[in-house]
Amino acid sequence: MTENEDLNELMRQRQRKLQELISSGVNPYKGGFERTNYLSEIISAYNERLQPGENTKDMVTVAGRLMALRKHGKASFAVINDVSGKMQLYLSVDKLKEERYRFFLNLDIGDWVGVSGPVFKTHRGELSIAVNDFELLSKSLRPLPEKWHGLKDVETRHRRRYVDLIMNPEVKDLFLKRNRAIKFIRNFLNEKSFLEVETPMLQSIPGGATAKPFITHHNALDADLYLRIAPELYLKRLIVGGLEKVYELNRNFRNEGMSAKHNPEFTMLEIYQAYADYKDMMKLTKDLISSLAVEVCGSSTVEYEGKKLDFSNGWQEYTMLEAIEEFAGLKLSFEMEKDELKNVAECHGVKVESNFGKGKIIAEIFEKLVEGKLAQPTFIKDYPTEITPLAKRHPNNPNLTERFELIIAGREIANAFSELINPLEQRKRFEEHLDEDDVESQRIDEDFLRALEYGMPPTGGLGIGIDRLVMLLTNSHSIQEVILFPQMRPEQ
């Protein structure tokens, strides 16, 4: 028989069991179950306390998925998992009576069960529950893989994350770490008096970043709307309105390519603080990520793809031009002619489009020749104005803005500005960035400009890619590893 034929036969066997249960008056899909403990609580309370062979009269009621069943005549062992861990069950004819004992042995791996009984430790030192009673809570009709192909087939693991979570404890641990990281970020910002807010995901004008949006249509309004590419312009409206410190843990959507670093739907943290600038955002970024590393990994030194990342003393800082000179050996400046910069780029294999200005060429040289060399946490600051339409100009050089990006392990993790608050200059920057070949860029957000005209205080803004940050903290190579349900090609 082929693998698919074997699977189909196993499923038919389970379906026959299901019909037998229903015919005998057993409800194979219960409405609820009251348990007294998670498995981890029992392990924590008893594992060190009990000696091998020691019994207790302490009754517990637990529930979980049946993951193993070893049949030994009149006494058998099983293993169940719940969200907190796994534990051995001991079953015997003496405690359950023959009929109930045989019923349990007829269960399948993958079934959900609730069990009650006292805690004890076997002579071999295995903490266990001696089952006095049990219930079948939910019948599994599809068998779990004995050798889960997802361990080798990454696409199948991501597509069937529910099986990945069942079979691979380290995957569940990864997403528990992600959850802990997000909780910590919220607590960190809340304790600093930041207000968590929610802004629209459906926007009439996509703004706050340069990216291709997803388009949909609202029937009642008879209007096209866009899934947001960034919440920035709405968060700044709140600063105008007097909410001086705000943040949003938000979902963004960009209708662009997919890679180990890109998913069309991703999670961002955006923070805005009145009376702050990009230097303040730099300090906030360092404090947040350093503290987060200790919270999630237990240390300020984190291993990622064979490198030791030092979030305590490893932070570095360069201007973009300094970094190009340091890591690519090229001394560039805005005093150079555009053709000269273009020749430098092309000599080093950096592609330059005809519409690139000096700033864009310099930025491309940095991205292609330098970014991948920055392993330790590195702030790259003072980005060209040409590629940063929403940031304040640098006071010492109008070709630059007060902007930084945080690069770790060769990847952009954070992006921050001293925000541009002058409505006249902002309008001019928007107009300069209109793209004749891109219909979606032809509309300027007039309401945002109107908000700026009411007056916006000096403000620092910061965005952190949560998915990429979790990748670093969990030593994950691909962004799909840290998203529960990453976007996939349609299944064949």
CSV table of C-alpha atoms in Angstrom, one decimal:
chain,number,residue,atom,x,y,z
A,1,MET,CA,0.0,0.0,0.0
A,2,THR,CA,1.1,3.5,-0.7
A,3,GLU,CA,1.5,6.1,2.1
A,4,ASN,CA,-1.8,7.7,1.1
A,5,GLU,CA,-3.6,4.4,1.1
A,6,ASP,CA,-2.2,3.5,4.5
A,7,LEU,CA,-3.5,6.9,5.8
A,8,ASN,CA,-6.9,6.4,4.3
A,9,GLU,CA,-7.2,3.0,5.8
A,10,LEU,CA,-6.3,4.3,9.3
A,11,MET,CA,-8.9,7.1,8.9
A,12,ARG,CA,-11.5,4.5,8.0
A,13,GLN,CA,-10.7,2.5,11.1
A,14,ARG,CA,-11.1,5.6,13.2
A,15,GLN,CA,-14.4,6.5,11.6
A,16,ARG,CA,-15.7,3.0,12.3
A,17,LYS,CA,-14.7,3.4,16.0
A,18,LEU,CA,-16.5,6.8,16.0
A,19,GLN,CA,-19.7,5.1,14.7
A,20,GLU,CA,-19.4,2.3,17.3
A,21,LEU,CA,-19.1,4.9,20.1
A,22,ILE,CA,-22.2,6.8,18.9
A,23,SER,CA,-24.1,3.5,18.5
A,24,SER,CA,-23.3,2.5,22.1
A,25,GLY,CA,-24.5,5.8,23.4
A,26,VAL,CA,-21.1,7.5,24.0
A,27,ASN,CA,-20.8,11.1,23.1
A,28,PRO,CA,-17.3,11.4,21.5
A,29,TYR,CA,-17.3,15.2,21.4
A,30,LYS,CA,-18.0,16.5,24.9
A,31,GLY,CA,-19.2,20.1,25.7
A,32,GLY,CA,-16.7,20.8,28.4
A,33,PHE,CA,-14.5,19.4,31.2
A,34,GLU,CA,-13.5,20.7,34.6
A,35,ARG,CA,-9.9,20.1,35.5
A,36,THR,CA,-8.1,20.9,38.7
A,37,ASN,CA,-4.5,21.3,37.4
A,38,TYR,CA,-2.3,21.9,34.5
A,39,LEU,CA,0.4,19.2,34.1
A,40,SER,CA,3.2,21.6,34.8
A,41,GLU,CA,1.6,22.5,38.2
A,42,ILE,CA,1.6,18.8,39.2
A,43,ILE,CA,5.2,18.4,38.1
A,44,SER,CA,6.3,21.5,40.0
A,45,ALA,CA,4.5,20.5,43.2
A,46,TYR,CA,5.5,16.8,43.3
A,47,ASN,CA,8.5,15.9,41.2
A,48,GLU,CA,11.1,17.0,43.7
A,49,ARG,CA,9.0,16.0,46.7
A,50,LEU,CA,8.3,12.4,45.9
A,51,GLN,CA,10.8,9.6,46.1
A,52,PRO,CA,10.8,6.7,43.5
A,53,GLY,CA,8.0,4.3,44.5
A,54,GLU,CA,6.2,6.8,46.7
A,55,ASN,CA,2.4,7.1,46.5
A,56,THR,CA,0.1,9.9,47.6
A,57,LYS,CA,-3.7,10.2,48.1
A,58,ASP,CA,-3.7,13.6,46.4
A,59,MET,CA,-6.4,13.5,43.7
A,60,VAL,CA,-6.0,15.6,40.5
A,61,THR,CA,-8.1,16.0,37.4
A,62,VAL,CA,-6.2,16.8,34.2
A,63,ALA,CA,-7.0,16.9,30.5
A,64,GLY,CA,-4.9,16.7,27.3
A,65,ARG,CA,-4.1,14.9,24.1
A,66,LEU,CA,-3.2,11.2,24.2
A,67,MET,CA,0.4,11.0,22.7
A,68,ALA,CA,1.5,7.5,23.6
A,69,LEU,CA,-0.1,4.2,24.8
A,70,ARG,CA,1.9,1.2,25.9
A,71,LYS,CA,-0.3,-1.9,26.5
A,72,HIS,CA,0.9,-4.5,29.0
A,73,GLY,CA,-1.9,-7.0,29.8
A,74,LYS,CA,-3.8,-5.9,32.9
A,75,ALA,CA,-1.7,-2.7,33.5
A,76,SER,CA,-0.7,-0.1,30.8
A,77,PHE,CA,0.9,3.3,30.5
A,78,ALA,CA,0.0,6.3,28.5
A,79,VAL,CA,1.3,9.8,28.0
A,80,ILE,CA,-0.9,13.0,27.6
A,81,ASN,CA,0.2,16.5,26.7
A,82,ASP,CA,-1.5,19.8,27.6
A,83,VAL,CA,-0.4,23.3,26.9
A,84,SER,CA,2.0,23.3,29.8
A,85,GLY,CA,3.8,19.9,29.4
A,86,LYS,CA,3.4,16.1,29.4
A,87,MET,CA,2.8,13.4,32.0
A,88,GLN,CA,2.6,9.6,32.3
A,89,LEU,CA,-0.7,7.9,33.2
A,90,TYR,CA,-0.9,4.5,34.8
A,91,LEU,CA,-4.0,2.3,34.0
A,92,SER,CA,-4.9,-1.0,35.5
A,93,VAL,CA,-7.9,-3.4,35.5
A,94,ASP,CA,-8.0,-3.2,39.3
A,95,LYS,CA,-8.7,0.5,39.3
A,96,LEU,CA,-10.8,0.8,36.2
A,97,LYS,CA,-12.6,-2.5,35.9
A,98,GLU,CA,-12.2,-4.7,32.8
A,99,GLU,CA,-14.7,-2.9,30.5
A,100,ARG,CA,-13.4,0.6,31.2
A,101,TYR,CA,-9.8,-0.5,31.0
A,102,ARG,CA,-10.5,-2.1,27.5
A,103,PHE,CA,-12.3,1.1,26.5
A,104,PHE,CA,-9.2,3.2,27.2
A,105,LEU,CA,-6.9,0.8,25.4
A,106,ASN,CA,-9.2,1.2,22.3
A,107,LEU,CA,-8.5,4.9,22.2
A,108,ASP,CA,-6.3,6.3,19.5
A,109,ILE,CA,-3.2,8.4,19.7
A,110,GLY,CA,-4.4,12.0,19.2
A,111,ASP,CA,-7.7,11.6,21.1
A,112,TRP,CA,-8.4,14.2,23.8
A,113,VAL,CA,-9.0,12.7,27.3
A,114,GLY,CA,-9.8,13.9,30.8
A,115,VAL,CA,-8.5,11.8,33.7
A,116,SER,CA,-8.7,11.7,37.5
A,117,GLY,CA,-6.6,9.9,40.0
A,118,PRO,CA,-3.8,10.2,42.6
A,119,VAL,CA,-0.3,11.4,42.0
A,120,PHE,CA,2.6,8.9,42.5
A,121,LYS,CA,6.1,8.2,41.4
A,122,THR,CA,7.0,4.9,39.8
A,123,HIS,CA,9.9,2.8,41.0
A,124,ARG,CA,11.9,4.1,38.0
A,125,GLY,CA,11.3,7.7,39.2
A,126,GLU,CA,8.6,8.7,36.6
A,127,LEU,CA,6.0,11.1,38.1
A,128,SER,CA,2.6,9.7,37.1
A,129,ILE,CA,-1.2,9.7,37.7
A,130,ALA,CA,-2.9,6.5,38.6
A,131,VAL,CA,-6.1,6.7,36.6
A,132,ASN,CA,-9.3,6.1,38.7
A,133,ASP,CA,-11.6,7.6,36.1
A,134,PHE,CA,-11.5,9.1,32.6
A,135,GLU,CA,-13.6,10.6,29.8
A,136,LEU,CA,-13.1,10.7,26.1
A,137,LEU,CA,-13.4,14.4,25.3
A,138,SER,CA,-12.8,14.5,21.6
A,139,LYS,CA,-12.2,11.7,19.0
A,140,SER,CA,-9.3,12.2,16.6
A,141,LEU,CA,-10.2,11.0,13.1
A,142,ARG,CA,-6.9,11.8,11.4
A,143,PRO,CA,-3.8,9.9,12.8
A,144,LEU,CA,-0.8,11.9,13.9
A,145,PRO,CA,2.3,11.2,11.8
A,146,GLU,CA,4.7,8.6,13.3
A,147,LYS,CA,7.6,10.3,11.6
A,148,TRP,CA,6.4,13.9,11.1
A,149,HIS,CA,7.5,14.9,7.6
A,150,GLY,CA,7.3,18.5,8.7
A,151,LEU,CA,10.7,18.1,10.5
A,152,LYS,CA,12.2,18.0,7.0
A,153,ASP,CA,9.5,19.6,4.9
A,154,VAL,CA,9.4,23.2,6.0
A,155,GLU,CA,6.5,24.2,3.8
A,156,THR,CA,4.3,21.4,5.2
A,157,ARG,CA,5.2,22.4,8.8
A,158,HIS,CA,4.2,26.0,8.1
A,159,ARG,CA,1.1,25.1,6.2
A,160,ARG,CA,-0.1,22.6,8.9
A,161,ARG,CA,1.1,24.5,11.9
A,162,TYR,CA,-1.5,22.7,14.1
A,163,VAL,CA,0.4,19.4,13.5
A,164,ASP,CA,3.8,21.2,13.9
A,165,LEU,CA,2.7,22.4,17.3
A,166,ILE,CA,1.5,18.9,18.4
A,167,MET,CA,4.6,17.1,17.3
A,168,ASN,CA,7.4,19.6,17.9
A,169,PRO,CA,7.5,21.0,21.5
A,170,GLU,CA,10.2,23.5,20.5
A,171,VAL,CA,7.8,25.2,18.1
A,172,LYS,CA,5.3,25.7,20.9
A,173,ASP,CA,8.1,27.0,23.1
A,174,LEU,CA,9.0,29.5,20.4
A,175,PHE,CA,5.5,30.9,20.2
A,176,LEU,CA,5.3,31.1,24.0
A,177,LYS,CA,8.5,33.1,23.9
A,178,ARG,CA,6.9,35.4,21.3
A,179,ASN,CA,3.9,35.9,23.5
A,180,ARG,CA,6.2,36.7,26.5
A,181,ALA,CA,8.1,39.2,24.4
A,182,ILE,CA,4.9,41.0,23.4
A,183,LYS,CA,3.7,41.1,27.0
A,184,PHE,CA,7.0,42.5,28.1
A,185,ILE,CA,7.0,45.2,25.4
A,186,ARG,CA,3.5,46.3,26.5
A,187,ASN,CA,4.5,46.4,30.2
A,188,PHE,CA,7.7,48.2,29.4
A,189,LEU,CA,5.9,51.0,27.5
A,190,ASN,CA,2.9,51.2,29.9
A,191,GLU,CA,5.3,51.7,32.8
A,192,LYS,CA,6.8,54.6,30.9
A,193,SER,CA,3.3,56.2,30.6
A,194,PHE,CA,2.8,55.4,26.9
A,195,LEU,CA,-0.8,54.9,25.9
A,196,GLU,CA,-1.7,51.9,23.7
A,197,VAL,CA,-4.0,52.9,20.9
A,198,GLU,CA,-5.7,51.4,17.8
A,199,THR,CA,-5.7,53.1,14.4
A,200,PRO,CA,-7.5,52.1,11.1
A,201,MET,CA,-6.4,49.0,9.2
A,202,LEU,CA,-8.6,50.1,6.3
A,203,GLN,CA,-7.4,53.4,5.0
A,204,SER,CA,-8.6,55.6,2.2
A,205,ILE,CA,-5.0,56.6,1.3
A,206,PRO,CA,-2.1,54.3,2.0
A,207,GLY,CA,0.6,56.2,3.8
A,208,GLY,CA,3.4,56.2,6.3
A,209,ALA,CA,5.8,54.1,4.2
A,210,THR,CA,6.7,53.4,0.6
A,211,ALA,CA,5.2,50.1,-0.3
A,212,LYS,CA,2.5,48.6,-2.6
A,213,PRO,CA,-0.8,48.2,-0.8
A,214,PHE,CA,-3.5,45.6,-1.0
A,215,ILE,CA,-6.7,47.1,-2.4
A,216,THR,CA,-10.3,46.3,-1.5
A,217,HIS,CA,-13.7,47.9,-2.2
A,218,HIS,CA,-16.3,49.1,0.3
A,219,ASN,CA,-19.7,48.5,-1.2
A,220,ALA,CA,-21.7,50.8,1.1
A,221,LEU,CA,-19.3,53.7,0.5
A,222,ASP,CA,-18.7,52.7,-3.1
A,223,ALA,CA,-15.0,53.5,-2.5
A,224,ASP,CA,-11.7,51.7,-2.8
A,225,LEU,CA,-9.9,51.2,0.5
A,226,TYR,CA,-6.4,49.9,1.3
A,227,LEU,CA,-5.0,47.6,3.9
A,228,ARG,CA,-2.6,49.8,5.8
A,229,ILE,CA,1.1,49.6,5.0
A,230,ALA,CA,1.9,51.6,8.2
A,231,PRO,CA,-0.1,53.3,11.0
A,232,GLU,CA,2.3,56.3,11.2
A,233,LEU,CA,0.2,59.1,9.9
A,234,TYR,CA,-2.7,58.3,12.2
A,235,LEU,CA,-0.5,58.0,15.2
A,236,LYS,CA,1.0,61.4,14.5
A,237,ARG,CA,-2.6,62.8,14.3
A,238,LEU,CA,-2.9,61.6,17.9
A,239,ILE,CA,0.2,63.6,18.9
A,240,VAL,CA,-1.4,66.6,17.3
A,241,GLY,CA,-4.5,65.9,19.4
A,242,GLY,CA,-2.5,66.1,22.6
A,243,LEU,CA,-1.8,62.4,23.4
A,244,GLU,CA,1.9,62.9,24.0
A,245,LYS,CA,3.1,59.3,24.2
A,246,VAL,CA,1.4,56.6,22.1
A,247,TYR,CA,2.2,53.2,20.7
A,248,GLU,CA,0.5,50.6,18.6
A,249,LEU,CA,1.3,46.9,18.2
A,250,ASN,CA,-0.2,46.6,14.8
A,251,ARG,CA,-0.6,44.4,11.7
A,252,ASN,CA,0.7,45.8,8.5
A,253,PHE,CA,0.1,44.5,5.0
A,254,ARG,CA,2.3,45.0,1.9
A,255,ASN,CA,1.6,43.5,-1.5
A,256,GLU,CA,5.2,42.7,-2.3
A,257,GLY,CA,7.6,39.8,-2.4
A,258,MET,CA,8.1,37.0,0.1
A,259,SER,CA,11.4,35.9,1.5
A,260,ALA,CA,13.1,34.7,4.7
A,261,LYS,CA,12.7,38.3,5.9
A,262,HIS,CA,9.4,39.3,4.4
A,263,ASN,CA,5.8,38.2,4.8
A,264,PRO,CA,3.0,40.2,3.2
A,265,GLU,CA,1.3,40.4,6.7
A,266,PHE,CA,3.5,41.3,9.6
A,267,THR,CA,3.6,42.8,13.1
A,268,MET,CA,5.1,46.1,13.9
A,269,LEU,CA,5.5,48.2,17.0
A,270,GLU,CA,5.2,51.9,16.4
A,271,ILE,CA,5.9,54.5,19.1
A,272,TYR,CA,5.6,58.3,19.1
A,273,GLN,CA,6.7,60.6,21.9
A,274,ALA,CA,6.2,64.4,22.0
A,275,TYR,CA,9.2,66.6,22.9
A,276,ALA,CA,11.6,63.9,21.8
A,277,ASP,CA,14.0,63.4,18.9
A,278,TYR,CA,15.8,60.5,17.2
A,279,LYS,CA,18.4,60.4,19.9
A,280,ASP,CA,15.7,59.9,22.5
A,281,MET,CA,14.3,57.1,20.3
A,282,MET,CA,17.8,55.6,20.1
A,283,LYS,CA,18.0,55.3,23.9
A,284,LEU,CA,14.5,54.0,24.2
A,285,THR,CA,15.3,51.3,21.5
A,286,LYS,CA,18.5,50.2,23.3
A,287,ASP,CA,16.8,50.0,26.7
A,288,LEU,CA,13.8,48.1,25.4
A,289,ILE,CA,15.7,45.5,23.4
A,290,SER,CA,18.4,45.0,26.0
A,291,SER,CA,15.8,44.4,28.7
A,292,LEU,CA,13.7,42.2,26.3
A,293,ALA,CA,16.7,39.9,25.6
A,294,VAL,CA,17.2,39.2,29.3
A,295,GLU,CA,13.4,38.6,29.8
A,296,VAL,CA,13.1,36.1,26.9
A,297,CYS,CA,16.5,34.5,26.7
A,298,GLY,CA,17.7,34.9,30.3
A,299,SER,CA,20.8,36.8,29.2
A,300,SER,CA,21.9,39.9,27.4
A,301,THR,CA,24.1,37.7,25.1
A,302,VAL,CA,22.0,35.9,22.5
A,303,GLU,CA,23.2,33.3,20.0
A,304,TYR,CA,21.9,33.8,16.5
A,305,GLU,CA,23.0,31.7,13.5
A,306,GLY,CA,26.3,30.9,15.2
A,307,LYS,CA,27.1,34.5,16.3
A,308,LYS,CA,27.0,35.8,19.8
A,309,LEU,CA,24.9,39.0,19.8
A,310,ASP,CA,25.8,41.3,22.8
A,311,PHE,CA,22.8,43.4,23.8
A,312,SER,CA,24.7,44.8,26.8
A,313,ASN,CA,28.0,46.2,25.5
A,314,GLY,CA,27.9,45.3,21.8
A,315,TRP,CA,26.0,48.4,20.5
A,316,GLN,CA,27.7,50.5,17.8
A,317,GLU,CA,26.8,53.8,16.1
A,318,TYR,CA,27.8,55.2,12.7
A,319,THR,CA,26.4,57.7,10.3
A,320,MET,CA,25.5,56.1,7.0
A,321,LEU,CA,28.5,57.7,5.3
A,322,GLU,CA,30.8,56.7,8.1
A,323,ALA,CA,29.6,53.1,7.8
A,324,ILE,CA,30.2,53.0,4.1
A,325,GLU,CA,33.8,54.2,4.6
A,326,GLU,CA,34.4,51.8,7.5
A,327,PHE,CA,32.9,48.6,6.1
A,328,ALA,CA,33.1,49.2,2.3
A,329,GLY,CA,36.3,51.3,2.1
A,330,LEU,CA,34.5,54.0,0.1
A,331,LYS,CA,34.6,57.7,1.1
A,332,LEU,CA,31.4,59.2,-0.4
A,333,SER,CA,29.9,62.6,0.0
A,334,PHE,CA,27.1,64.8,-1.4
A,335,GLU,CA,29.8,67.1,-2.9
A,336,MET,CA,30.5,64.3,-5.5
A,337,GLU,CA,28.7,64.5,-8.8
A,338,LYS,CA,25.8,62.2,-9.4
A,339,ASP,CA,27.6,60.4,-12.3
A,340,GLU,CA,30.6,59.9,-10.1
A,341,LEU,CA,28.5,58.2,-7.4
A,342,LYS,CA,26.7,56.2,-10.0
A,343,ASN,CA,30.1,54.9,-11.4
A,344,VAL,CA,31.2,54.0,-7.9
A,345,ALA,CA,28.0,52.0,-7.3
A,346,GLU,CA,28.1,50.2,-10.7
A,347,CYS,CA,31.8,49.3,-10.2
A,348,HIS,CA,30.8,47.5,-7.0
A,349,GLY,CA,27.8,45.7,-8.6
A,350,VAL,CA,25.2,48.0,-7.2
A,351,LYS,CA,22.4,48.6,-9.7
A,352,VAL,CA,21.3,52.2,-10.2
A,353,GLU,CA,18.1,53.3,-11.8
A,354,SER,CA,17.9,56.4,-14.0
A,355,ASN,CA,15.6,58.3,-11.5
A,356,PHE,CA,18.0,57.8,-8.5
A,357,GLY,CA,19.3,61.0,-7.0
A,358,LYS,CA,22.5,61.2,-5.0
A,359,GLY,CA,20.9,60.2,-1.7
A,360,LYS,CA,19.2,57.1,-3.2
A,361,ILE,CA,22.5,56.0,-4.8
A,362,ILE,CA,24.3,56.3,-1.5
A,363,ALA,CA,21.6,54.4,0.3
A,364,GLU,CA,21.7,51.6,-2.3
A,365,ILE,CA,25.5,51.4,-1.8
A,366,PHE,CA,25.0,51.1,1.9
A,367,GLU,CA,22.3,48.4,1.6
A,368,LYS,CA,24.2,46.3,-0.8
A,369,LEU,CA,27.8,46.6,0.5
A,370,VAL,CA,27.5,47.3,4.2
A,371,GLU,CA,24.2,46.2,5.8
A,372,GLY,CA,24.9,42.5,5.7
A,373,LYS,CA,28.3,43.0,7.5
A,374,LEU,CA,26.7,44.5,10.6
A,375,ALA,CA,26.3,41.6,13.1
A,376,GLN,CA,26.2,43.3,16.5
A,377,PRO,CA,23.4,45.8,17.3
A,378,THR,CA,24.4,48.9,15.2
A,379,PHE,CA,22.6,52.2,14.8
A,380,ILE,CA,23.0,53.7,11.3
A,381,LYS,CA,22.0,57.3,11.5
A,382,ASP,CA,21.6,60.4,9.3
A,383,TYR,CA,19.8,59.0,6.2
A,384,PRO,CA,19.5,60.9,2.9
A,385,THR,CA,16.5,63.2,2.7
A,386,GLU,CA,15.7,61.8,-0.7
A,387,ILE,CA,14.5,58.5,0.8
A,388,THR,CA,13.1,59.9,4.0
A,389,PRO,CA,10.1,62.1,3.3
A,390,LEU,CA,8.6,62.1,6.8
A,391,ALA,CA,11.7,63.0,8.8
A,392,LYS,CA,13.2,66.3,10.0
A,393,ARG,CA,16.2,67.6,8.0
A,394,HIS,CA,19.6,67.3,9.8
A,395,PRO,CA,20.5,70.8,11.0
A,396,ASN,CA,24.1,70.5,9.7
A,397,ASN,CA,23.3,69.1,6.3
A,398,PRO,CA,20.1,69.5,4.3
A,399,ASN,CA,20.9,66.4,2.3
A,400,LEU,CA,20.4,64.3,5.4
A,401,THR,CA,17.6,63.7,7.9
A,402,GLU,CA,17.5,62.9,11.6
A,403,ARG,CA,16.8,59.2,11.1
A,404,PHE,CA,18.4,56.0,12.2
A,405,GLU,CA,17.9,52.3,11.5
A,406,LEU,CA,18.9,49.6,13.9
A,407,ILE,CA,20.7,46.8,12.1
A,408,ILE,CA,21.3,43.4,13.8
A,409,ALA,CA,22.7,40.3,12.2
A,410,GLY,CA,22.6,42.1,8.8
A,411,ARG,CA,18.9,42.9,9.1
A,412,GLU,CA,16.9,46.1,9.7
A,413,ILE,CA,15.1,45.7,13.0
A,414,ALA,CA,14.1,49.3,13.8
A,415,ASN,CA,13.6,52.6,12.1
A,416,ALA,CA,13.2,56.0,13.8
A,417,PHE,CA,13.0,59.7,13.0
A,418,SER,CA,12.9,63.1,14.5
A,419,GLU,CA,9.5,63.7,12.9
A,420,LEU,CA,9.0,66.4,10.3
A,421,ILE,CA,6.4,68.7,11.9
A,422,ASN,CA,6.5,71.6,9.4
A,423,PRO,CA,3.3,71.3,7.3
A,424,LEU,CA,4.7,73.4,4.4
A,425,GLU,CA,7.9,71.4,4.1
A,426,GLN,CA,5.9,68.1,4.5
A,427,ARG,CA,3.6,69.1,1.6
A,428,LYS,CA,6.7,69.8,-0.5
A,429,ARG,CA,8.3,66.5,0.4
A,430,PHE,CA,5.1,64.6,-0.5
A,431,GLU,CA,4.9,66.4,-3.9
A,432,GLU,CA,8.6,65.5,-4.6
A,433,HIS,CA,7.8,61.8,-3.9
A,434,LEU,CA,4.9,61.5,-6.3
A,435,ASP,CA,5.5,58.7,-8.7
A,436,GLU,CA,4.0,59.2,-12.2
A,437,ASP,CA,4.1,55.5,-12.8
A,438,ASP,CA,2.4,54.5,-9.6
A,439,VAL,CA,-1.3,55.4,-9.4
A,440,GLU,CA,-1.5,54.7,-5.6
A,441,SER,CA,1.2,57.4,-4.9
A,442,GLN,CA,-0.7,60.1,-6.7
A,443,ARG,CA,-2.8,61.1,-3.7
A,444,ILE,CA,-1.5,63.3,-1.0
A,445,ASP,CA,-3.0,62.8,2.5
A,446,GLU,CA,-4.6,66.2,2.8
A,447,ASP,CA,-6.2,65.4,6.1
A,448,PHE,CA,-2.8,64.6,7.6
A,449,LEU,CA,-1.4,67.9,6.3
A,450,ARG,CA,-4.4,69.7,7.8
A,451,ALA,CA,-3.6,68.0,11.2
A,452,LEU,CA,0.0,69.3,11.0
A,453,GLU,CA,-1.4,72.8,10.3
A,454,TYR,CA,-3.0,72.8,13.7
A,455,GLY,CA,0.5,72.4,15.1
A,456,MET,CA,2.4,69.3,16.1
A,457,PRO,CA,5.0,69.4,18.9
A,458,PRO,CA,8.6,68.2,18.4
A,459,THR,CA,8.2,64.4,18.2
A,460,GLY,CA,10.3,61.3,18.0
A,461,GLY,CA,8.9,58.3,16.2
A,462,LEU,CA,10.1,54.6,16.3
A,463,GLY,CA,9.1,51.5,14.5
A,464,ILE,CA,10.3,48.0,15.4
A,465,GLY,CA,9.7,44.8,13.4
A,466,ILE,CA,8.3,42.4,16.0
A,467,ASP,CA,8.7,39.3,13.7
A,468,ARG,CA,12.3,40.0,12.9
A,469,LEU,CA,13.1,40.8,16.6
A,470,VAL,CA,11.5,37.5,17.6
A,471,MET,CA,13.7,35.8,15.0
A,472,LEU,CA,16.8,37.0,16.7
A,473,LEU,CA,15.6,36.1,20.2
A,474,THR,CA,14.6,32.5,19.1
A,475,ASN,CA,17.5,31.8,16.7
A,476,SER,CA,15.1,31.4,13.8
A,477,HIS,CA,16.4,31.8,10.2
A,478,SER,CA,13.1,32.6,8.5
A,479,ILE,CA,10.3,35.0,9.3
A,480,GLN,CA,7.8,32.2,8.5
A,481,GLU,CA,9.2,30.3,11.6
A,482,VAL,CA,7.9,33.0,14.0
A,483,ILE,CA,4.5,33.6,12.4
A,484,LEU,CA,1.9,31.1,13.4
A,485,PHE,CA,0.2,31.1,10.0
A,486,PRO,CA,2.6,32.6,7.4
A,487,GLN,CA,1.2,33.3,3.9
A,488,MET,CA,1.8,30.3,1.7
A,489,ARG,CA,1.2,29.5,-2.0
A,490,PRO,CA,-2.1,27.8,-2.7
A,491,GLU,CA,-1.8,24.1,-1.8
A,492,GLN,CA,-1.6,21.8,-4.8
